[in-house]
Short mmCIF file of C-alpha atoms in Angstrom, two decimals:
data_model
loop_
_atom_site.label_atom_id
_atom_site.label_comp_id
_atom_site.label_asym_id
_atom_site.label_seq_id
_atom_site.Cartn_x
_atom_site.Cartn_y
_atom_site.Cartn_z
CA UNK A 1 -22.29 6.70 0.05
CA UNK A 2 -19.58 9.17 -0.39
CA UNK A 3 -17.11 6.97 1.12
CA UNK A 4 -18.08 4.06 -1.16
CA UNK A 5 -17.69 6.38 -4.34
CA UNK A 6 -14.06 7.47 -3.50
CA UNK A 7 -13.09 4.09 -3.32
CA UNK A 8 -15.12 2.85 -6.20
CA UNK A 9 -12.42 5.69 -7.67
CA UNK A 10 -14.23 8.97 -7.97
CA UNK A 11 -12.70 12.24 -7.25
CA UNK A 12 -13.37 14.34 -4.15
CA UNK A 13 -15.41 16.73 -6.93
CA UNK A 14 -17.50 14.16 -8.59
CA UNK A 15 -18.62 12.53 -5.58
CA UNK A 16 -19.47 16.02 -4.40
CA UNK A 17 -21.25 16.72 -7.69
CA UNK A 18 -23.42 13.53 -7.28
CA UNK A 19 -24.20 13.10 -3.78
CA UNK A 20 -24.58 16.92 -3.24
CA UNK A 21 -22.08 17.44 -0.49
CA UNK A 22 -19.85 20.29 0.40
CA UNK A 23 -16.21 19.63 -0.95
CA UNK A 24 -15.11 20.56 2.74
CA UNK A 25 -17.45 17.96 4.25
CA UNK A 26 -15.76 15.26 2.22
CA UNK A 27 -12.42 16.26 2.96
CA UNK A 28 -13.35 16.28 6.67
CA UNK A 29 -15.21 12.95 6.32
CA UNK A 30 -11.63 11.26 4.66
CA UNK A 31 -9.60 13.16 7.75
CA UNK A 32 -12.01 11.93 10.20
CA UNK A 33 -12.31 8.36 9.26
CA UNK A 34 -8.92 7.92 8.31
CA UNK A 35 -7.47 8.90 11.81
CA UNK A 36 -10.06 5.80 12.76
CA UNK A 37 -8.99 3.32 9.73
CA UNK A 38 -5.86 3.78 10.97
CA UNK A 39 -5.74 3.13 14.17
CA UNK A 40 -8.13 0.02 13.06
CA UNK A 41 -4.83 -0.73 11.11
CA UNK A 42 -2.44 -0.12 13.86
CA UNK A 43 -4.02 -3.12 16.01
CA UNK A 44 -3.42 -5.84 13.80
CA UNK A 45 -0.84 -8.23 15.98
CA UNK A 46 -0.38 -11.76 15.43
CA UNK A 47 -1.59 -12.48 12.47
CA UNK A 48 -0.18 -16.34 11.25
CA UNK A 49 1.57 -15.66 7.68
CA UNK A 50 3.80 -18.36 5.43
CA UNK A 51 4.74 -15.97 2.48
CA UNK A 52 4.56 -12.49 2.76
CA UNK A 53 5.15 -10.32 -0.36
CA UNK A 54 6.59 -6.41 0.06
CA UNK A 55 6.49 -4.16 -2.61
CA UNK A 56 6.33 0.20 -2.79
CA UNK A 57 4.03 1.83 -4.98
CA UNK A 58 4.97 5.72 -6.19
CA UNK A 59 2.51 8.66 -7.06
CA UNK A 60 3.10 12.52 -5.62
CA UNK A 61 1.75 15.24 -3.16
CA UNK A 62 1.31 18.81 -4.63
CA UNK A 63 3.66 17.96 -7.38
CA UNK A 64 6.00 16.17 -8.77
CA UNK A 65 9.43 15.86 -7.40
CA UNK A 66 11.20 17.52 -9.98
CA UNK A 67 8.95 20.49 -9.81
CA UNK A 68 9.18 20.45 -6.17
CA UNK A 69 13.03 20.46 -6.56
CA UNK A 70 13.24 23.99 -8.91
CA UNK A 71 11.03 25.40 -6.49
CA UNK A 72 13.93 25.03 -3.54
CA UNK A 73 10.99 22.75 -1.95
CA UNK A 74 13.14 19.72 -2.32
CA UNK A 75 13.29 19.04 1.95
CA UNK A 76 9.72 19.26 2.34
CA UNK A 77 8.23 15.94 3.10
CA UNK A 78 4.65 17.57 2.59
CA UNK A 79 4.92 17.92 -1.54
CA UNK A 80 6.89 15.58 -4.15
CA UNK A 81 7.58 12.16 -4.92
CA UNK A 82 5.53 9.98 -2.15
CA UNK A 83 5.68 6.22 -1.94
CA UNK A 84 3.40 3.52 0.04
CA UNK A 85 5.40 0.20 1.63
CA UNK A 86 2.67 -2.24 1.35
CA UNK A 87 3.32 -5.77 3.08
CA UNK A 88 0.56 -8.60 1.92
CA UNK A 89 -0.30 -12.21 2.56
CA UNK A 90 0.31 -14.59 -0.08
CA UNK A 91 -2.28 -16.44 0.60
CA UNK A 92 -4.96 -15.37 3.00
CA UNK A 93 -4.74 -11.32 0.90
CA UNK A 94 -4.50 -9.87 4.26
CA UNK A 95 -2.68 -6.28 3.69
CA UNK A 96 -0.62 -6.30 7.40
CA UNK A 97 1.03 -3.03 7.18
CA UNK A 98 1.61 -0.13 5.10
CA UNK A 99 3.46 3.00 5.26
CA UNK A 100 3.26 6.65 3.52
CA UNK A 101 6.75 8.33 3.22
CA UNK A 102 9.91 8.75 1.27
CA UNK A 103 11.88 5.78 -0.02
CA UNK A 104 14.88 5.76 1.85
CA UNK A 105 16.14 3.98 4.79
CA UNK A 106 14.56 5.38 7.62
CA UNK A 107 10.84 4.78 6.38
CA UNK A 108 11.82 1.34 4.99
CA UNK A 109 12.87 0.88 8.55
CA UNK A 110 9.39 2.26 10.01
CA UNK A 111 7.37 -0.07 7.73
CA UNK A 112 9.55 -3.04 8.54
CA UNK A 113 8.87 -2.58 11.91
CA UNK A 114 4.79 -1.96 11.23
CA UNK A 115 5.24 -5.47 9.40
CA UNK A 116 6.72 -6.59 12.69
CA UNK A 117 4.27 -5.91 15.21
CA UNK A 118 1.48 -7.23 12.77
CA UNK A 119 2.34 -10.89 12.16
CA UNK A 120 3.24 -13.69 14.13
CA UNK A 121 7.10 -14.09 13.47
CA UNK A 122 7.82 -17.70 15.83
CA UNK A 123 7.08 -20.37 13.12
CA UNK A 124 9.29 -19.87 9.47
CA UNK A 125 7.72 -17.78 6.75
CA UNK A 126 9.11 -16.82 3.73
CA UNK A 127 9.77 -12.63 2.64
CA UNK A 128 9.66 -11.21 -0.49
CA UNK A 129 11.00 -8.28 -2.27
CA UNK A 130 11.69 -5.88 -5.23
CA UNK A 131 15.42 -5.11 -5.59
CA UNK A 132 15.50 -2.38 -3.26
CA UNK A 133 19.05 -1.83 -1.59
CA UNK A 134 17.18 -1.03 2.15
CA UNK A 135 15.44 -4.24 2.08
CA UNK A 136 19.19 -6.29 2.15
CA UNK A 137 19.67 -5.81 5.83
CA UNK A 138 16.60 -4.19 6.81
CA UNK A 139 14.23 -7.12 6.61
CA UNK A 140 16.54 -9.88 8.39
CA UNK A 141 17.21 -6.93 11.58
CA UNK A 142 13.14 -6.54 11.57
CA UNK A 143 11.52 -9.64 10.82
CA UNK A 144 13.86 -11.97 12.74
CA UNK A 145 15.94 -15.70 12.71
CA UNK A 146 12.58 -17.22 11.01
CA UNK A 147 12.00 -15.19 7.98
CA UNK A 148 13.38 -16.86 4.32
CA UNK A 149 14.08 -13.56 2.63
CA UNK A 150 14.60 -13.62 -1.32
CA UNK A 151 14.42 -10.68 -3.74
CA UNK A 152 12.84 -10.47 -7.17
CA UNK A 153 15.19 -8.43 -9.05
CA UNK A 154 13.90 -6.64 -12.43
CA UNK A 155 16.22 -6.08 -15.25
CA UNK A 156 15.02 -3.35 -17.48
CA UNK A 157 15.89 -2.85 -20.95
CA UNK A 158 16.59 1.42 -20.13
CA UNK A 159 16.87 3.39 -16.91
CA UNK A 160 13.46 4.33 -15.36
CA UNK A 161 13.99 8.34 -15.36
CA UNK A 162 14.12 7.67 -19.36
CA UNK A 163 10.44 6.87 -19.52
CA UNK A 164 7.98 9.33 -19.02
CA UNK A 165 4.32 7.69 -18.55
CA UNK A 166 5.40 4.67 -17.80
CA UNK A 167 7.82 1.78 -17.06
CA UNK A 168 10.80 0.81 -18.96
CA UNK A 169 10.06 -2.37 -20.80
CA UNK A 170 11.04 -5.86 -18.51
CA UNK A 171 13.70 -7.64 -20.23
CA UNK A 172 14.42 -10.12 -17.30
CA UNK A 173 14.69 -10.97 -13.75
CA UNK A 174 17.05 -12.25 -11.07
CA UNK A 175 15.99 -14.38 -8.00
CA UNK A 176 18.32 -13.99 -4.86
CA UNK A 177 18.49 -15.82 -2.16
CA UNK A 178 18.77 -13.12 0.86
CA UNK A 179 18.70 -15.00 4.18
CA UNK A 180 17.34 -18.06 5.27
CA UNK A 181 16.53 -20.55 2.97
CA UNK A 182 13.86 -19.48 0.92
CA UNK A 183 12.01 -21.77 -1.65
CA UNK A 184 13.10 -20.08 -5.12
CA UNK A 185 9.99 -21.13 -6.82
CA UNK A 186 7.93 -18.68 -4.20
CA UNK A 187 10.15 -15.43 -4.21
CA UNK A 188 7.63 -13.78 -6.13
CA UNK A 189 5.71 -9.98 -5.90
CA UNK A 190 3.00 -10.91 -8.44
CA UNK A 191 0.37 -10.89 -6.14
CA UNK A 192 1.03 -7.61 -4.39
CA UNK A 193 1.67 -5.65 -8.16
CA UNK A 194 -1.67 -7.38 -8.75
CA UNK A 195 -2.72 -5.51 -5.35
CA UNK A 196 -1.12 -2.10 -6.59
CA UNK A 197 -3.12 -2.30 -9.72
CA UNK A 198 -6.07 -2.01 -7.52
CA UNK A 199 -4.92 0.90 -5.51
CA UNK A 200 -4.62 2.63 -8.85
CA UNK A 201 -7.88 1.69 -10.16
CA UNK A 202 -9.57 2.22 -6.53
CA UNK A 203 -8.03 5.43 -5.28
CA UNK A 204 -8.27 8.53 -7.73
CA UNK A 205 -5.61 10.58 -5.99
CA UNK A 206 -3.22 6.91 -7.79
CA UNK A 207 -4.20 7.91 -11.41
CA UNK A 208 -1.69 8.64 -13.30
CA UNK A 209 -1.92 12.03 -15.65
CA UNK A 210 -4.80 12.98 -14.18
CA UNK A 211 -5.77 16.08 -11.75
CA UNK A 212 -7.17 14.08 -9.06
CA UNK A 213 -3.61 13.58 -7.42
CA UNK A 214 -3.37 14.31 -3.61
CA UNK A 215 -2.92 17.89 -2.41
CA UNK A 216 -2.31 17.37 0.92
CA UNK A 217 -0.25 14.37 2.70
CA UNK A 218 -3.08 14.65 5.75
CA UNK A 219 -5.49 13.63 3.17
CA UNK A 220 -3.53 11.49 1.29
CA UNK A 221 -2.62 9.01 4.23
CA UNK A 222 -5.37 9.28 5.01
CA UNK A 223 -7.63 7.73 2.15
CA UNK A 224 -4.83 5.25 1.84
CA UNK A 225 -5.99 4.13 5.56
CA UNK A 226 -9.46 3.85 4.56
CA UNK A 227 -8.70 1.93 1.50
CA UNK A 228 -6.61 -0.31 3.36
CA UNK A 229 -9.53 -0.87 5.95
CA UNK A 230 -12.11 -1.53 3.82
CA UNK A 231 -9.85 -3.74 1.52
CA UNK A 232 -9.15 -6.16 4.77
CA UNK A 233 -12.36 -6.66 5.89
CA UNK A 234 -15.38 -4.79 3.50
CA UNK A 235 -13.92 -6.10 -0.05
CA UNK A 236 -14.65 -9.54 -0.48
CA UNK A 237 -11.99 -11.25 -2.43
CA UNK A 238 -12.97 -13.35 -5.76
CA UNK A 239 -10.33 -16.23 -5.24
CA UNK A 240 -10.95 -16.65 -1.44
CA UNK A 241 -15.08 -15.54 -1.06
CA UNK A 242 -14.48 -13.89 1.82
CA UNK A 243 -12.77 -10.92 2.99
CA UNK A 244 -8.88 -11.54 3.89
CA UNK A 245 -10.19 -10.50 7.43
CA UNK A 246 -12.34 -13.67 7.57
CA UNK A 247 -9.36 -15.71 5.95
CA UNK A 248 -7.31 -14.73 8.84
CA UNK A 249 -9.80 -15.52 11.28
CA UNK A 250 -10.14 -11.83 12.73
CA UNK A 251 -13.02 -10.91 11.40
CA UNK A 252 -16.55 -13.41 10.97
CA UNK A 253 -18.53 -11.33 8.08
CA UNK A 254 -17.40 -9.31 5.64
CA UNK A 255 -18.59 -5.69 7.44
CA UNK A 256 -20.52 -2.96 5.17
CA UNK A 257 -18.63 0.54 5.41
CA UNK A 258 -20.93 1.47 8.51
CA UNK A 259 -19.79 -1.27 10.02
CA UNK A 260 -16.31 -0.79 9.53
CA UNK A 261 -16.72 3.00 11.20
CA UNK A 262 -18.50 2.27 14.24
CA UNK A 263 -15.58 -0.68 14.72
CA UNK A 264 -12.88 1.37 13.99
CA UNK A 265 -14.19 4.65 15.98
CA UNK A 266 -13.46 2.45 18.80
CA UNK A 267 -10.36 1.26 18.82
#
């Protein structure tokens, strides 16, 4: 029950409130089962994909970068600005990788190669991307010969640090052919922002001007493993009826979150 309130979106507090649970219990619980969500994640291999979609989403640890900066706590990875690589499945909604860390080329790199290991890369499927510079030569070196990589590039109509709450206003976009030979009509992300809206309305610690913002990055990774978990194979999907586990043929029910502990406690 507790588990099924955070990601129904309640804060650690609340859910403590209603179900009568010690705060500390709770934060255990998310430790504990998102050591075993995640190494449920970790054994995804060989998954058939034909258009895979990449996108990061941003929220913070602690606080916010800037803060984090004045505070000569700039270098430590444990507080500030924190983004999640997610990599979905066009079509079947399976999430096959994601990754908690900084935006820069060394995580990009470490996601890429989660994305890798996850999917079967020997028939052609097509990649793709926001505008971001790591992506260029990143995804060709990871994904391989087969992979049609395009980018989605947003044109926006002032610089993001000049918004506060939100988004600078789209006033156009830019579709680049990367590598391969991607179909131009498919380089799109819209599915995967459609996934990030989720995460946001899902996950409390994704709320934006709110208190319920991570604390610690042990806890934060891992709810963002359970979520991920339960997404693939306890959420069933309204355009597909199933779970994207069962579209992918890994799973044959959608699994209840008891279900998806005992399976993942023994991986």
């Amino acid at each position: 029950m507790a588990l099924s309130m955070l990601l129904e979106g309640m804060s650690i507090r609340a859910t403590a409130r209603i179900t009568n649970i010690d705060q500390n219990t709770i934060g255990n619980l998310i430790l504990t089962a998102g050591e075993q969500c995640g190494r449920l994640l970790d054994s995804i291999s060989g998954i058939s994909v034909t258009d895979i979609q990449i996108d990061e989403i941003w929220t913070f640890v602690g606080m916010k970068q800037r803060t984090a900066n004045l505070r000569n706590l700039g270098d430590d990875s444990s507080v500030g600005d924190n983004w999640t690589y997610i990599a979905v499945e066009r079509y079947t909604k399976m999430v096959l990788a994601h990754h908690v860390g900084r935006r820069d080329t060394n995580d990009t790199n470490v996601f890429l190669g989660k994305v890798r290991r996850a999917i079967d890369a020997s028939l052609p499927f097509q990649v793709s991307t926001d505008g971001l510079s790591n992506y260029r030569y990143g995804v060709p070196f990871a994904l391989g010969s087969n992979a049609n990589f395009g980018m989605l590039i947003k044109k926006y109509a002032a610089q993001q640090q000049e918004t506060r709450y939100s988004p600078a206003a789209i006033i156009g976009t830019e579709k680049k052919a990367v590598f391969g030979s991607p179909d131009p009509d498919s380089i799109c992300t819209s599915h995967i922002e459609t996934l990030n809206q989720k995460i946001r309305m899902h996950l409390r610690r994704f709320t934006r001007l709110t208190a319920g913002h991570s604390k610690s990055v042990e806890h934060h990774v891992a709810m963002q493993n359970i979520f991920f978990a339960w997404y693939n194979w306890c959420r069933k999907h309204h355009t597909l009826r199933q779970t994207p586990a069962m579209e992918c043929g890994i799973a044959m029910t959608k699994w209840s979150i008891r279900e998806l502990l005992e399976s993942s406690a023994t991986c």
